[in-house]
CSV table of C-alpha atoms and ligand atoms in Angstrom, one decimal:
chain,number,residue,atom,x,y,z
A,17,UNK,CA,18.8,-55.4,-20.5
A,18,UNK,CA,16.6,-55.2,-17.6
A,19,UNK,CA,13.9,-58.0,-17.8
A,20,UNK,CA,10.9,-57.3,-15.0
A,21,UNK,CA,12.8,-59.2,-12.5
A,22,UNK,CA,14.9,-56.1,-12.0
A,23,UNK,CA,12.0,-53.8,-11.5
A,24,UNK,CA,11.5,-52.9,-7.8
A,25,UNK,CA,7.6,-53.4,-7.1
A,26,UNK,CA,5.7,-50.6,-5.4
A,27,UNK,CA,3.9,-52.4,-2.1
A,28,UNK,CA,2.0,-51.4,0.4
A,29,UNK,CA,4.9,-51.3,3.1
A,30,UNK,CA,6.5,-49.3,0.9
A,31,UNK,CA,3.9,-46.7,0.9
A,32,UNK,CA,4.2,-46.7,4.9
A,33,UNK,CA,8.2,-46.3,4.1
A,34,UNK,CA,7.0,-43.1,1.9
A,35,UNK,CA,4.5,-41.2,4.4
A,36,UNK,CA,7.5,-42.3,7.0
A,37,UNK,CA,9.9,-40.2,4.9
A,38,UNK,CA,8.0,-37.6,3.7
A,39,UNK,CA,7.9,-38.5,0.2
A,40,UNK,CA,4.4,-37.8,-1.6
A,41,UNK,CA,2.6,-40.7,-3.4
A,42,UNK,CA,1.4,-40.7,-6.4
A,43,UNK,CA,-2.0,-42.3,-7.5
A,44,UNK,CA,-4.4,-42.4,-10.9
A,45,UNK,CA,-6.7,-44.5,-12.1
A,46,UNK,CA,-6.4,-46.8,-14.8
A,47,UNK,CA,-9.0,-48.9,-16.1
A,48,UNK,CA,-7.4,-51.2,-19.5
A,49,UNK,CA,-4.3,-52.5,-20.5
A,50,UNK,CA,-3.1,-49.4,-22.9
A,51,UNK,CA,-3.2,-46.8,-20.4
A,52,UNK,CA,-2.1,-48.9,-17.5
A,53,UNK,CA,0.8,-49.8,-19.5
A,54,UNK,CA,1.8,-46.2,-20.1
A,55,UNK,CA,1.2,-44.9,-16.5
A,56,UNK,CA,3.0,-47.5,-15.1
A,57,UNK,CA,6.2,-46.9,-17.8
A,58,UNK,CA,6.0,-43.5,-15.9
A,59,UNK,CA,6.5,-44.1,-12.6
A,60,UNK,CA,3.0,-44.2,-11.0
A,61,UNK,CA,3.0,-45.4,-7.1
A,62,UNK,CA,-0.2,-46.3,-7.3
A,63,UNK,CA,-2.6,-47.7,-9.6
A,64,UNK,CA,-6.7,-47.2,-8.7
A,65,UNK,CA,-8.8,-49.3,-10.5
A,66,UNK,CA,-11.8,-47.4,-9.7
A,67,UNK,CA,-15.4,-47.7,-9.8
A,68,UNK,CA,-15.2,-44.1,-11.5
A,69,UNK,CA,-15.1,-46.7,-14.6
A,70,UNK,CA,-19.0,-46.9,-14.2
A,71,UNK,CA,-19.0,-42.9,-15.2
A,72,UNK,CA,-15.9,-42.8,-17.7
A,73,UNK,CA,-15.9,-46.1,-19.2
A,74,UNK,CA,-19.3,-47.3,-19.3
A,75,UNK,CA,-20.7,-43.7,-19.4
A,76,UNK,CA,-22.9,-44.2,-16.2
A,77,UNK,CA,-23.6,-40.8,-14.1
A,78,UNK,CA,-22.8,-42.4,-10.9
A,79,UNK,CA,-20.4,-45.2,-9.8
A,80,UNK,CA,-23.4,-47.1,-8.4
A,81,UNK,CA,-24.2,-49.6,-11.4
A,82,UNK,CA,-21.0,-50.9,-12.1
A,83,UNK,CA,-20.8,-54.6,-11.3
A,84,UNK,CA,-18.2,-57.0,-10.1
A,85,UNK,CA,-18.0,-58.8,-12.9
A,86,UNK,CA,-17.3,-55.6,-14.7
A,87,UNK,CA,-14.9,-54.5,-12.1
A,88,UNK,CA,-12.6,-57.6,-12.6
A,89,UNK,CA,-12.2,-57.1,-15.9
A,90,UNK,CA,-10.5,-53.3,-15.5
A,91,UNK,CA,-8.6,-54.9,-12.9
A,92,UNK,CA,-7.6,-57.6,-14.5
A,93,UNK,CA,-6.6,-56.0,-18.4
A,94,UNK,CA,-4.7,-53.7,-16.4
A,95,UNK,CA,-2.9,-55.9,-14.1
A,96,UNK,CA,-1.6,-57.4,-17.2
A,97,UNK,CA,-0.1,-54.3,-18.4
A,98,UNK,CA,2.0,-53.6,-15.0
A,99,UNK,CA,5.5,-54.7,-13.8
A,100,UNK,CA,6.0,-51.8,-10.9
A,101,UNK,CA,2.6,-50.1,-9.7
A,102,UNK,CA,0.8,-51.2,-7.0
A,103,UNK,CA,-3.0,-52.1,-8.3
A,104,UNK,CA,-5.9,-51.6,-5.7
A,105,UNK,CA,-9.4,-52.4,-7.4
A,106,UNK,CA,-12.7,-50.5,-6.0
A,107,UNK,CA,-15.1,-53.1,-4.7
A,108,UNK,CA,-18.5,-51.7,-6.1
A,109,UNK,CA,-21.4,-50.2,-4.6
A,110,UNK,CA,-23.4,-53.2,-3.2
A,111,UNK,CA,-20.9,-56.2,-2.7
A,112,UNK,CA,-19.4,-55.4,0.3
A,113,UNK,CA,-21.8,-53.2,2.6
A,114,UNK,CA,-24.3,-54.8,3.9
A,115,UNK,CA,-22.8,-58.4,4.7
A,116,UNK,CA,-19.0,-59.3,5.4
A,117,UNK,CA,-18.9,-62.2,4.7
A,118,UNK,CA,-20.4,-61.4,0.8
A,119,UNK,CA,-17.7,-58.5,1.6
A,120,UNK,CA,-15.1,-60.8,1.7
A,121,UNK,CA,-16.5,-63.1,-1.1
A,122,UNK,CA,-16.0,-60.3,-3.0
A,123,UNK,CA,-12.6,-59.4,-2.3
A,124,UNK,CA,-12.0,-62.9,-3.0
A,125,UNK,CA,-13.1,-62.8,-6.4
A,126,UNK,CA,-11.2,-59.8,-7.0
A,127,UNK,CA,-7.8,-61.1,-5.9
A,128,UNK,CA,-8.5,-64.3,-7.6
A,129,UNK,CA,-9.4,-63.6,-10.8
A,130,UNK,CA,-7.7,-60.6,-11.5
A,131,UNK,CA,-4.9,-61.0,-9.6
A,132,UNK,CA,-4.3,-57.0,-8.5
A,133,UNK,CA,-2.6,-56.4,-4.7
A,134,UNK,CA,-5.4,-54.8,-2.3
A,135,UNK,CA,-9.1,-53.2,-2.3
A,136,UNK,CA,-10.5,-50.5,-1.5
A,137,UNK,CA,-14.0,-49.6,-0.2
A,138,UNK,CA,-15.7,-46.7,1.1
A,139,UNK,CA,-17.6,-46.0,4.0
A,140,UNK,CA,-15.7,-45.8,7.9
A,141,UNK,CA,-17.7,-47.0,10.6
A,142,UNK,CA,-20.8,-48.7,8.7
A,143,UNK,CA,-18.5,-51.0,7.0
A,144,UNK,CA,-16.1,-51.7,9.8
A,145,UNK,CA,-16.9,-55.5,10.0
A,146,UNK,CA,-16.4,-55.5,6.3
A,147,UNK,CA,-13.5,-54.5,6.6
A,148,UNK,CA,-12.1,-56.9,9.3
A,149,UNK,CA,-13.1,-60.0,7.7
A,150,UNK,CA,-11.4,-59.0,4.1
A,151,UNK,CA,-8.4,-58.4,6.8
A,152,UNK,CA,-8.4,-61.1,7.7
A,153,UNK,CA,-8.5,-63.3,4.8
A,154,UNK,CA,-4.7,-61.8,4.2
A,155,UNK,CA,-6.2,-58.9,1.5
A,156,UNK,CA,-4.7,-55.3,2.1
A,157,UNK,CA,-7.4,-52.7,2.0
A,158,UNK,CA,-7.8,-49.3,1.0
A,159,UNK,CA,-10.2,-47.1,3.1
A,160,UNK,CA,-11.9,-44.1,1.7
A,161,UNK,CA,-14.0,-41.3,3.6
A,162,UNK,CA,-15.0,-38.0,3.3
A,163,UNK,CA,-16.9,-37.4,-0.3
A,164,UNK,CA,-17.8,-40.9,-0.8
A,165,UNK,CA,-19.4,-41.5,-4.2
A,166,UNK,CA,-21.3,-44.4,-3.8
A,167,UNK,CA,-23.2,-42.6,-1.2
A,168,UNK,CA,-24.3,-40.0,-3.8
A,169,UNK,CA,-28.0,-40.2,-2.9
A,170,UNK,CA,-27.5,-40.0,0.6
A,171,UNK,CA,-25.6,-36.8,0.3
A,172,UNK,CA,-27.8,-35.4,-2.9
A,173,UNK,CA,-24.7,-33.2,-4.2
A,174,UNK,CA,-21.0,-34.3,-5.0
A,175,UNK,CA,-20.0,-30.8,-2.5
A,176,UNK,CA,-17.4,-30.4,-0.3
A,177,UNK,CA,-17.6,-32.6,2.7
A,178,UNK,CA,-17.3,-32.3,6.3
A,179,UNK,CA,-17.2,-28.7,6.5
A,180,UNK,CA,-19.6,-28.9,10.1
A,181,UNK,CA,-18.3,-29.8,13.3
A,182,UNK,CA,-19.9,-33.2,13.6
A,183,UNK,CA,-19.4,-34.6,10.2
A,184,UNK,CA,-15.2,-33.6,10.8
A,185,UNK,CA,-15.3,-35.4,14.1
A,186,UNK,CA,-16.7,-38.3,12.7
A,187,UNK,CA,-14.1,-38.4,10.2
A,188,UNK,CA,-10.9,-38.0,12.6
A,189,UNK,CA,-13.0,-41.1,14.0
A,190,UNK,CA,-13.8,-43.3,10.8
A,191,UNK,CA,-10.3,-42.5,10.3
A,192,UNK,CA,-8.4,-43.8,13.2
A,193,UNK,CA,-11.0,-47.0,13.1
A,194,UNK,CA,-9.5,-48.2,10.0
A,195,UNK,CA,-5.8,-47.5,11.1
A,196,UNK,CA,-6.8,-49.7,14.2
A,197,UNK,CA,-8.6,-52.3,11.9
A,198,UNK,CA,-5.1,-52.6,9.8
A,199,UNK,CA,-6.3,-51.0,6.8
A,200,UNK,CA,-3.2,-49.7,5.0
A,201,UNK,CA,-3.9,-47.0,3.3
A,202,UNK,CA,-6.6,-43.9,2.8
A,203,UNK,CA,-8.5,-42.3,0.8
A,204,UNK,CA,-9.9,-38.9,1.6
A,205,UNK,CA,-12.1,-37.2,-0.8
A,206,UNK,CA,-13.0,-33.5,-0.9
A,207,UNK,CA,-12.8,-32.2,2.3
A,208,UNK,CA,-11.3,-28.4,3.8
A,209,UNK,CA,-7.6,-29.3,3.8
A,210,UNK,CA,-7.1,-28.3,7.2
A,211,UNK,CA,-9.2,-31.1,8.3
A,212,UNK,CA,-7.3,-33.6,5.5
A,213,UNK,CA,-4.0,-32.4,7.0
A,214,UNK,CA,-5.4,-33.5,10.9
A,215,UNK,CA,-6.2,-36.6,9.9
A,216,UNK,CA,-3.1,-37.4,8.1
A,217,UNK,CA,-1.3,-35.7,10.6
A,218,UNK,CA,-2.9,-38.1,13.1
A,219,UNK,CA,-2.9,-41.7,11.8
A,220,UNK,CA,0.4,-43.4,10.7
A,221,UNK,CA,-0.6,-45.2,7.8
A,222,UNK,CA,-1.2,-42.9,4.9
A,223,UNK,CA,-3.8,-40.2,3.8
A,224,UNK,CA,-4.1,-39.9,-0.1
A,225,UNK,CA,-6.2,-37.0,-0.8
A,226,UNK,CA,-8.4,-36.0,-3.9
A,227,UNK,CA,-9.7,-32.1,-3.7
A,228,UNK,CA,-8.1,-32.5,-0.4
A,229,UNK,CA,-5.2,-30.0,-0.5
A,230,UNK,CA,-1.5,-30.0,-0.5
A,231,UNK,CA,-1.0,-31.5,3.2
A,232,UNK,CA,-1.9,-35.1,2.9
A,233,UNK,CA,0.7,-38.3,2.1
A,234,UNK,CA,-0.1,-38.5,-1.9
A,235,UNK,CA,-2.6,-37.6,-4.6
A,236,UNK,CA,-4.8,-39.2,-7.0
A,237,UNK,CA,-6.9,-38.1,-10.2
A,238,UNK,CA,-9.2,-39.9,-12.1
A,239,UNK,CA,-7.4,-40.2,-15.4
A,240,UNK,CA,-9.3,-39.1,-17.6
A,241,UNK,CA,-10.3,-35.9,-15.5
A,242,UNK,CA,-6.5,-35.5,-15.6
A,243,UNK,CA,-6.5,-35.8,-19.6
A,244,UNK,CA,-9.0,-33.6,-21.1
A,245,UNK,CA,-10.8,-35.9,-21.7
A,246,UNK,CA,-14.0,-35.8,-20.2
A,247,UNK,CA,-14.4,-32.2,-20.7
A,248,UNK,CA,-17.3,-31.8,-18.9
A,249,UNK,CA,-15.9,-32.5,-15.1
A,250,UNK,CA,-14.1,-28.9,-13.7
A,251,UNK,CA,-13.9,-28.8,-10.4
A,252,UNK,CA,-11.9,-26.9,-8.3
A,253,UNK,CA,-9.2,-29.3,-7.1
A,254,UNK,CA,-8.5,-30.6,-10.8
A,255,UNK,CA,-5.7,-29.8,-12.7
A,256,UNK,CA,-6.0,-30.5,-16.4
A,257,UNK,CA,-2.2,-31.9,-17.7
A,258,UNK,CA,-4.0,-31.9,-21.6
A,259,UNK,CA,-6.7,-31.0,-23.3
A,260,UNK,CA,-7.2,-34.6,-25.3
A,261,UNK,CA,-10.8,-34.4,-26.0
A,262,UNK,CA,-10.1,-31.3,-28.3
A,263,UNK,CA,-7.2,-33.4,-29.6
A,264,UNK,CA,-8.0,-36.5,-30.4
A,265,UNK,CA,-10.9,-34.8,-32.0
A,266,UNK,CA,-9.1,-32.9,-34.2
A,267,UNK,CA,-7.0,-36.5,-35.5
A,268,UNK,CA,-10.2,-38.2,-35.9
A,269,UNK,CA,-12.0,-35.3,-38.2
A,270,UNK,CA,-8.0,-35.6,-39.7
A,271,UNK,CA,-8.7,-38.9,-41.0
A,272,UNK,CA,-12.5,-38.8,-41.7
A,273,UNK,CA,-10.6,-35.9,-44.7
A,274,UNK,CA,-8.0,-37.5,-46.0
A,275,UNK,CA,-10.2,-40.5,-46.2
A,276,UNK,CA,-13.1,-38.4,-48.2
A,277,UNK,CA,-10.6,-36.8,-50.4
A,278,UNK,CA,-8.6,-40.2,-50.8
A,279,UNK,CA,-5.6,-38.7,-49.4
A,280,UNK,CA,-5.3,-41.9,-47.5
A,281,UNK,CA,-3.7,-44.1,-48.3
A,282,UNK,CA,-1.0,-42.7,-50.2
A,283,UNK,CA,1.5,-45.0,-52.6
A,284,UNK,CA,3.8,-45.7,-50.1
A,285,UNK,CA,0.6,-46.9,-47.6
A,286,UNK,CA,-0.1,-49.6,-49.2
A,287,UNK,CA,1.2,-53.1,-50.6
B,314,KIV,O1,-13.4,-44.5,-8.2
B,314,KIV,C1,-12.1,-43.4,-8.0
B,314,KIV,O2,-12.1,-43.3,-9.3
B,314,KIV,C2,-12.1,-43.2,-6.9
B,314,KIV,C3,-11.3,-42.2,-7.0
B,314,KIV,C4,-12.3,-41.1,-7.2
B,314,KIV,C5,-10.5,-41.6,-5.3
B,314,KIV,O3,-12.4,-43.5,-6.1
């Protein structure tokens, strides 16, 4: 019988090796124990405890309201389920941008209280001091460029980023700065595929795309979107593997019907 000790864990080094040998990295969000168990056992390389929990778990319109305590709660639930995947946790809005000492305190809380393996934060040069300070404490950092949802009120819309030359140039420079600082990987969200490819080819750390085309080192999706739990969200980049909203709703409707008709429980479903 295999034990958890036999499982070869995915580490930040594993991801670098995967990039070197051209093996694509799979990454998916998870926020709770039950789903994280399934994601881990499916063989996902990276589980992201994304601040998209603010949307899909808590029902907020943006990722801004979720707190550090709430992210730690989700991350600790995921960590209790995971035996193999690398677990990366988003630093929520307002916990790392203004003050690098606060950024380090936030990252340490995530690592200590959830026992996650790495943190992710959004932005390039403007958060470099925070990135450096967190890295100096030995905490692995994943960057996030392109569409950065925590800045939605600056952008105004969720449309494709870096279509213009200046923004594209800045994005490439930021990717290099984050690599030089020591980030182990980057997420690039919703940018033209050609630009994402250029970034992936110009740095040696893995670039994981969402809405960034095929020529990057891996892909990430939000679980509720790819399972079709969240029916309202259907951007072009999303591939739906299920229509769980309707399937689950159907099960609930059948249960209600069975209760009302006294079909449930039957003789074999009672003591
Ligand atoms: O919070 C999140 O789910 C993310 C992904 C969209 C990359 O940051």
